[in-house]
Short mmCIF file of C-alpha atoms in Angstrom, two decimals:
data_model
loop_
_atom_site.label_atom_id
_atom_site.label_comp_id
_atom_site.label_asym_id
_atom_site.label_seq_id
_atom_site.Cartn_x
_atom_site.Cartn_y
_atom_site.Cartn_z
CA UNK A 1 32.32 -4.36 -28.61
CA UNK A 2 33.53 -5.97 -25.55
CA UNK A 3 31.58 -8.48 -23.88
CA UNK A 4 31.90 -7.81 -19.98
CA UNK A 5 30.03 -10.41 -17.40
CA UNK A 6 28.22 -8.79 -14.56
CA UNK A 7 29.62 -8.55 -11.18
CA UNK A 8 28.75 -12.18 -9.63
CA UNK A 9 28.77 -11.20 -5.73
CA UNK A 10 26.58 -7.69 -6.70
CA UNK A 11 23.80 -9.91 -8.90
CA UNK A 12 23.65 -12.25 -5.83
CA UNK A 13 23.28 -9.17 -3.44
CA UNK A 14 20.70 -7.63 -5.45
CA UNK A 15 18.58 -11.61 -5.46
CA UNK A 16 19.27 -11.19 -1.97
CA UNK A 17 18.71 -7.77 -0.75
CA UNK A 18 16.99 -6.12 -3.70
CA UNK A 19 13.69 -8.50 -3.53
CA UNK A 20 11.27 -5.56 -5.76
CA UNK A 21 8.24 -6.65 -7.73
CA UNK A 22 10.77 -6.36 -11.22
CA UNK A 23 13.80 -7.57 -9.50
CA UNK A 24 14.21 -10.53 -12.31
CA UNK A 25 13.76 -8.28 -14.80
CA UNK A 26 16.02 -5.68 -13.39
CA UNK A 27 19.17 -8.17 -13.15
CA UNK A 28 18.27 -9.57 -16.39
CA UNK A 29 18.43 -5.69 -17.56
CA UNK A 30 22.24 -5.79 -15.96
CA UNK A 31 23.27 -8.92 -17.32
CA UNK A 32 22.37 -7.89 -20.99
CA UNK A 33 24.02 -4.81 -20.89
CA UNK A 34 27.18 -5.72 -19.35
CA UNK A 35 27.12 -8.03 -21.87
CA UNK A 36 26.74 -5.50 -24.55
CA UNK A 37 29.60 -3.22 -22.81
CA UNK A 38 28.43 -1.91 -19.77
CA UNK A 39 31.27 -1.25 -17.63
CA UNK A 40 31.29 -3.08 -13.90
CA UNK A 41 31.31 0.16 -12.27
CA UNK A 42 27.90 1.24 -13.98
CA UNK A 43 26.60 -1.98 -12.85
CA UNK A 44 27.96 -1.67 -9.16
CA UNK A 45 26.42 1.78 -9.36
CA UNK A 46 22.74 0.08 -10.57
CA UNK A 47 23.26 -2.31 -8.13
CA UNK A 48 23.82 -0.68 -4.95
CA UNK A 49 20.69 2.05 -5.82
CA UNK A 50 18.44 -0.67 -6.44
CA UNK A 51 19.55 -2.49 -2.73
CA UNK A 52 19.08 0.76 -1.34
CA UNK A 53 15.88 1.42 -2.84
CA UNK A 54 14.73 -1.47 -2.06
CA UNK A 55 16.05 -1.27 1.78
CA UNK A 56 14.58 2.11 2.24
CA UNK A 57 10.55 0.91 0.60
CA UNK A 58 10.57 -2.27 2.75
CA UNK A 59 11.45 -0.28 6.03
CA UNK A 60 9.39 1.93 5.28
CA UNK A 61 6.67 -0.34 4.61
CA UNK A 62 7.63 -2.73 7.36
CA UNK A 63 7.58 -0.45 10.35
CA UNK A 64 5.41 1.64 11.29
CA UNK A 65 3.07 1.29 8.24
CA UNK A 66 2.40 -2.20 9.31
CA UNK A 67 2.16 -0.42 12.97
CA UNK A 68 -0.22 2.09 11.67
CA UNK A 69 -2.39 -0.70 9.46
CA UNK A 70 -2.66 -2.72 12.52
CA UNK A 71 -4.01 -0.04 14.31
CA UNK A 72 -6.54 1.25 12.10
CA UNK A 73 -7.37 -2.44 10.92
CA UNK A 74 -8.01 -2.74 15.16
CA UNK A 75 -10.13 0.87 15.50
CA UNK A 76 -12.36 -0.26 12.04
CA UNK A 77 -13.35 -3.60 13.29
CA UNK A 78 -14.29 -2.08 16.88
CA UNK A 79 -16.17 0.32 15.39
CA UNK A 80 -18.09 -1.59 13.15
CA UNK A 81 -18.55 -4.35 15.90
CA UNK A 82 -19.80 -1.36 18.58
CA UNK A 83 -22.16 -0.33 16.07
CA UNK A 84 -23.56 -3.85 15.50
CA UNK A 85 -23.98 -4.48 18.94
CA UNK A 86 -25.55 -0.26 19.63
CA UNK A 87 -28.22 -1.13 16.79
CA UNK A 88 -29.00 -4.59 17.88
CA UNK A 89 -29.61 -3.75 21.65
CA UNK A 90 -31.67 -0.51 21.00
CA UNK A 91 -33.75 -2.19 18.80
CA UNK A 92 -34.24 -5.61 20.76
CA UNK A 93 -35.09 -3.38 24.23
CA UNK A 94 -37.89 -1.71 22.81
CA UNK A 95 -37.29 1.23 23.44
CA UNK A 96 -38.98 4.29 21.45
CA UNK A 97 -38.29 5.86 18.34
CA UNK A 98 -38.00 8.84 20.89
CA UNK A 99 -34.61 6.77 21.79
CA UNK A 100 -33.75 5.88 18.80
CA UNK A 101 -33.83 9.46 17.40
CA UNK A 102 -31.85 10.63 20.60
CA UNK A 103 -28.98 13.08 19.31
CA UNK A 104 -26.39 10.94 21.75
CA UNK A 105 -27.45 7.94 20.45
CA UNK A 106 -27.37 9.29 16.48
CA UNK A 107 -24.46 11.11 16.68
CA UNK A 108 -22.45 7.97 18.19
CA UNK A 109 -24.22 5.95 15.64
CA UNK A 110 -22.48 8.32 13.07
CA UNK A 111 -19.35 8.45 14.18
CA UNK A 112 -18.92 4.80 14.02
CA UNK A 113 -20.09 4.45 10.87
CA UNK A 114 -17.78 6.58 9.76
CA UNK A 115 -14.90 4.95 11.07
CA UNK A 116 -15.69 1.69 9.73
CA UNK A 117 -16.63 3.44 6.26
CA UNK A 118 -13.38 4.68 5.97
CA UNK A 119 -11.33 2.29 7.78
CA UNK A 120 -12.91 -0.27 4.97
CA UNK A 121 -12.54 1.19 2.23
CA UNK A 122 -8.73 2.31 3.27
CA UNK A 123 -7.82 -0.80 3.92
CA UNK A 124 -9.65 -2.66 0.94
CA UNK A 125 -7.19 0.01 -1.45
CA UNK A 126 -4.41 -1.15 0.22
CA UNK A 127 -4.60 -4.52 -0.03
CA UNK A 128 -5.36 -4.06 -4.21
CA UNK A 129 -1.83 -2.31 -4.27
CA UNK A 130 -0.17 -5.10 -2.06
CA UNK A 131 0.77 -7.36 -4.74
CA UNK A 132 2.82 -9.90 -3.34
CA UNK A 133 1.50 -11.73 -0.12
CA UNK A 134 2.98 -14.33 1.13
CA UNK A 135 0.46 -17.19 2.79
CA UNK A 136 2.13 -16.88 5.94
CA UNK A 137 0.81 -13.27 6.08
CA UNK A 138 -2.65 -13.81 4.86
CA UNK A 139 -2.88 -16.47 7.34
CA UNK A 140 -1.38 -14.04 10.34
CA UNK A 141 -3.75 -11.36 9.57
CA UNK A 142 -6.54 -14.18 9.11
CA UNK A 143 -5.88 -14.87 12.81
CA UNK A 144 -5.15 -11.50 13.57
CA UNK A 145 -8.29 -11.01 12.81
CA UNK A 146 -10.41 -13.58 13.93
CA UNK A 147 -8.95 -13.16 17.55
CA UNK A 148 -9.45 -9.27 17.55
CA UNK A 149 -13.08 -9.98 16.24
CA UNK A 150 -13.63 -12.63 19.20
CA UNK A 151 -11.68 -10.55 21.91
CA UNK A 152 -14.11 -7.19 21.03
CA UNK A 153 -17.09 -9.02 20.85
CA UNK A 154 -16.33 -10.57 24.43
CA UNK A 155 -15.23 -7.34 25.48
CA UNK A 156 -18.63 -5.75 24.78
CA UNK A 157 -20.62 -8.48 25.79
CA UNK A 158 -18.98 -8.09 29.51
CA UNK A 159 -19.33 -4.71 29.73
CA UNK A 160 -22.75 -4.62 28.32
CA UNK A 161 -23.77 -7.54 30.38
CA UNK A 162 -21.88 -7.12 33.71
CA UNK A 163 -23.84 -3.03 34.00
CA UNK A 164 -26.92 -4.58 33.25
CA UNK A 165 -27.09 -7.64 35.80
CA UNK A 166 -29.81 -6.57 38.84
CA UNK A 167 -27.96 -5.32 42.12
CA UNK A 168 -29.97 -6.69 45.15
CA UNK A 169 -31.88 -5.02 46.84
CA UNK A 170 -30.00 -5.63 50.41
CA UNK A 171 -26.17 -4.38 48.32
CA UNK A 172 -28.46 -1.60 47.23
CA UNK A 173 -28.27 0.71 50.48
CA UNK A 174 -25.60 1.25 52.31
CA UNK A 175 -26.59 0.79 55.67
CA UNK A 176 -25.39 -0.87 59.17
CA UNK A 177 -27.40 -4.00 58.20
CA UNK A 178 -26.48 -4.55 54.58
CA UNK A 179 -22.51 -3.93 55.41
CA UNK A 180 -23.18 -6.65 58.32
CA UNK A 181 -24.72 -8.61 55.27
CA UNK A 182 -21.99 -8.40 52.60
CA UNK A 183 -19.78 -10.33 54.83
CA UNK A 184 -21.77 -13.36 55.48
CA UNK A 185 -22.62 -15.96 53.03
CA UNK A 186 -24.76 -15.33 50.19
CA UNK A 187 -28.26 -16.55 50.47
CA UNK A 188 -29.25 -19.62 47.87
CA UNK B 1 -15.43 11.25 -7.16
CA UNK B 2 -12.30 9.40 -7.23
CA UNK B 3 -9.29 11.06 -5.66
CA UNK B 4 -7.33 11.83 -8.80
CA UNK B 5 -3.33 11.16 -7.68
CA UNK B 6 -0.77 13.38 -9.29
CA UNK B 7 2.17 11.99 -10.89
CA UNK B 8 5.69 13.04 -9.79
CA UNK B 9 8.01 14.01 -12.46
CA UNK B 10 10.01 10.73 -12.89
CA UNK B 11 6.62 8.80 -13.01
CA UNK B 12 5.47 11.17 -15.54
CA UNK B 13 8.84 11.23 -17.53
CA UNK B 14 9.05 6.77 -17.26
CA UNK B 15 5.28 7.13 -18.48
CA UNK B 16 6.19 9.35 -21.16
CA UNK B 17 9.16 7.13 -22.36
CA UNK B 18 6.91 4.35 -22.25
CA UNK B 19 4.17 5.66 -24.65
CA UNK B 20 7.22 6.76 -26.68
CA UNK B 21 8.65 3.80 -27.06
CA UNK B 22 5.62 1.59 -27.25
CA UNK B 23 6.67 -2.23 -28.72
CA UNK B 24 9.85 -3.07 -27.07
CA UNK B 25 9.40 -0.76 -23.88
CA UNK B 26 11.30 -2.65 -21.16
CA UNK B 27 13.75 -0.91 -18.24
CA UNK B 28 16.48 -0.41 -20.20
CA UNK B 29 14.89 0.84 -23.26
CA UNK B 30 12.89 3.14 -21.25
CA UNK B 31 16.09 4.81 -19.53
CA UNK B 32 17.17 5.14 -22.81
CA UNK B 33 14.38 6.99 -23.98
CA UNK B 34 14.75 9.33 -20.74
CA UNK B 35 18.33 9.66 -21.08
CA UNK B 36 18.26 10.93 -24.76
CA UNK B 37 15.19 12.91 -24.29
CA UNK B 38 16.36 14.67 -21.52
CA UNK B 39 19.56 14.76 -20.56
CA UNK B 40 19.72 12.85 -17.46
CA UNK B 41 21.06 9.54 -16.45
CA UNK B 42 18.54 7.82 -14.75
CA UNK B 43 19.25 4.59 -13.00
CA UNK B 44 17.50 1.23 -13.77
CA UNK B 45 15.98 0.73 -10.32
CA UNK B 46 14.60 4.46 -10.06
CA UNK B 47 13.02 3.92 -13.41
CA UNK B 48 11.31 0.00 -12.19
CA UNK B 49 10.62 1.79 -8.82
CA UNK B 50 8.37 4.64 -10.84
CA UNK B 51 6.82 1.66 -13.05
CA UNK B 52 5.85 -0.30 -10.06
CA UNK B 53 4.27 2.86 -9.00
CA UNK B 54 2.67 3.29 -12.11
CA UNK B 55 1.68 0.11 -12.39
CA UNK B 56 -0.26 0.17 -8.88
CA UNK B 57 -2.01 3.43 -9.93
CA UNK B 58 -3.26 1.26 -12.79
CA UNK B 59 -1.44 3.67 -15.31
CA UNK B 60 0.82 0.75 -16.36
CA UNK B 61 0.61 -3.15 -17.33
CA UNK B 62 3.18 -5.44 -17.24
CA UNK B 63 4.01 -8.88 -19.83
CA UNK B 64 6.71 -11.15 -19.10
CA UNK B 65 8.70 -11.95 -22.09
CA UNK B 66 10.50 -14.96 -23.05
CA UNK B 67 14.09 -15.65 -20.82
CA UNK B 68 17.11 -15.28 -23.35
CA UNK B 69 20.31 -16.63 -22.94
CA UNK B 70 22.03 -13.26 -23.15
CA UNK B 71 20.48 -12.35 -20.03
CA UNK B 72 21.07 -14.87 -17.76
CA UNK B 73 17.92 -17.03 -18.47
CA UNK B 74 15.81 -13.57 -16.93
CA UNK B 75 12.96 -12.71 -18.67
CA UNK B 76 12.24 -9.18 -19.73
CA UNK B 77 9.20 -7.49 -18.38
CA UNK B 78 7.33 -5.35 -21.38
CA UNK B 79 5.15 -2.18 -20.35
CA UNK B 80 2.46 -0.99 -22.18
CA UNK B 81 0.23 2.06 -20.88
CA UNK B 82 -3.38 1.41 -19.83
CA UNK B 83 -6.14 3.59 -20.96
CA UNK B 84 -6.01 5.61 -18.05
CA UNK B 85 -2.39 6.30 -18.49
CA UNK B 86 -2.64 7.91 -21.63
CA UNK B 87 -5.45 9.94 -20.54
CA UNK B 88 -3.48 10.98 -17.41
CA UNK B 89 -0.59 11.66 -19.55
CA UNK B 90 -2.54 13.87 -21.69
CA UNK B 91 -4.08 15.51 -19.04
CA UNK B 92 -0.74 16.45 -17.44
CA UNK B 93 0.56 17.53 -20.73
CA UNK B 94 -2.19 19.88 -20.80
CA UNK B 95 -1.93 21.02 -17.73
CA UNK B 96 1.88 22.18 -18.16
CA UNK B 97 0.55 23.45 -21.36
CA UNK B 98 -1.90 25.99 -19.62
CA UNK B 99 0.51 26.70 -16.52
CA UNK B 100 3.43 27.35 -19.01
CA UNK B 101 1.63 29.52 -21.42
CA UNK B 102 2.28 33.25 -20.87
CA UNK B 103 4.62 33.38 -18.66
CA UNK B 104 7.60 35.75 -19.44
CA UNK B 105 9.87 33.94 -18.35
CA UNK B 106 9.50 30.78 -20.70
CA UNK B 107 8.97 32.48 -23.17
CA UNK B 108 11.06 31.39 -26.55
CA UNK B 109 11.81 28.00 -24.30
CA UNK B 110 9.66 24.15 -24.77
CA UNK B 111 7.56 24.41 -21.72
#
């Protein structure tokens, strides 16, 4: 049998380029069977299908996956921190189980909890079939994270809190006198 | 209920090689299997790209061997099926079974 070496530059684009979950194995796989006969042409042929495998998952997986994951990781944390913050101000205003069981106030209820039920448990399947992650990435989407988490819950808490605030009474009307009064100073 | 995901044909031809082969089932032995079994030649990287798929459907486990000097200090990567992979297996198996049986046109051919 003739003992053939593997292409040198093709095994090095493969380390390079290739980068799968078995990509050891798979130029260990090359180098034992152009040792065993293999001609260089049937390895150029493995090699450039694996690169372009390879090539083809991680674009796929880098664009507008990561795009889409974003987005729905973004929707699934508003959701569940609307929900949160629906719950916790109907129940601290005491208001009535009349408003409680209102079919606005339900339905939204709902919806949100639906999103974040299936925004979680989407997300929690990916990451079990995302093998490799680098730290880098866990602490980017740790960040990611944290500042969307921060950035919604200020987001609610101004909009909840600046509709709420009392107008007074003389911005109330608009009349002669209280236009006259919105340009002077405001009373201490 | 859990979503049960269907196997495409290489994934269910690489798990079938697998199971066939059993001790020793690696990338190359596994394209082997395929190649006699069936005809075609299948590439090396198709055939890891179905068992990483496999493998993330739980199907599929993986076991590093030792690195031998024949292969550039790389260490093979062994596949065994799970549990669940030979159930699914059988359960496709059966399923061709029952679609295949009857039909005039297969008739007198392995379905």
């Amino acid at each position: 049998m003739t003992r053939r070496a593997a292409p040198k530059i093709g095994l090095w684009l493969l380390q390079r380029l290739g980068g799968g979950y078995h990509s050891e194995a798979l130029i260990g796989d090359l180098i034992e069977q152009c040792a065993r006969g293999r001609t260089r042409w049937w390895a150029w042929r493995e090699i450039i299908v694996a690169i372009v495998i390879a090539r083809t998952r991680r674009w796929h997986s880098s664009q507008w996956l990561r795009l889409a994951r974003a987005s729905w990781w973004c929707l699934t944390e508003m959701s569940i921190v609307l929900s949160v913050i629906l719950m916790a101000d109907k129940t601290q205003s005491g208001r009535s189980f009349k408003d409680l069981s209102a079919p606005t106030f339900v339905v939204t209820l709902m919806v949100l909890f639906s999103i974040s039920l299936i925004g979680l448990k989407s997300l929690i399947r990916l990451h079990r079939v995302q093998r490799q992650r680098t730290a880098i990435h866990s602490l980017m989407a740790l960040f990611l994270v944290m500042s969307l988490g921060v950035g919604t819950l200020t987001w609610a808490a101004t909009a909840h809190y600046g509709k709420t605030q009392p107008v007074p009474r003389e911005h109330s009307k608009i009349t002669g006198t209280t236009i006259a009064g919105l340009s002077k100073e405001p009373q201490p | 209920m859990r979503k049960r995901e269907y196997l495409g044909q290489l994934e269910l031809m690489v798990l079938l090689a697998a199971i066939r082969v059993h001790e020793n089932a690696y990338g190359v032995s596994i394209a082997h299997a395929i190649a006699e079994d069936s005809g075609r030649d299948v590439a090396l990287a198709s055939v890891y790209a179905a068992l990483e798929r496999l493998e993330a459907k739980g199907l599929i486990t993986s076991v590093r061997g030792e690195p031998t000097a024949e292969r550039g200090g790389k260490a093979r990567t062994y596949f065994r099926p799970s549990a669940a992979g030979l159930k699914e297996a059988r359960e496709a198996h059966a399923t061709l079974m029952k679609l295949g049986s009857g039909l005039p046109g297969l008739k007198g051919q392995v379905v």
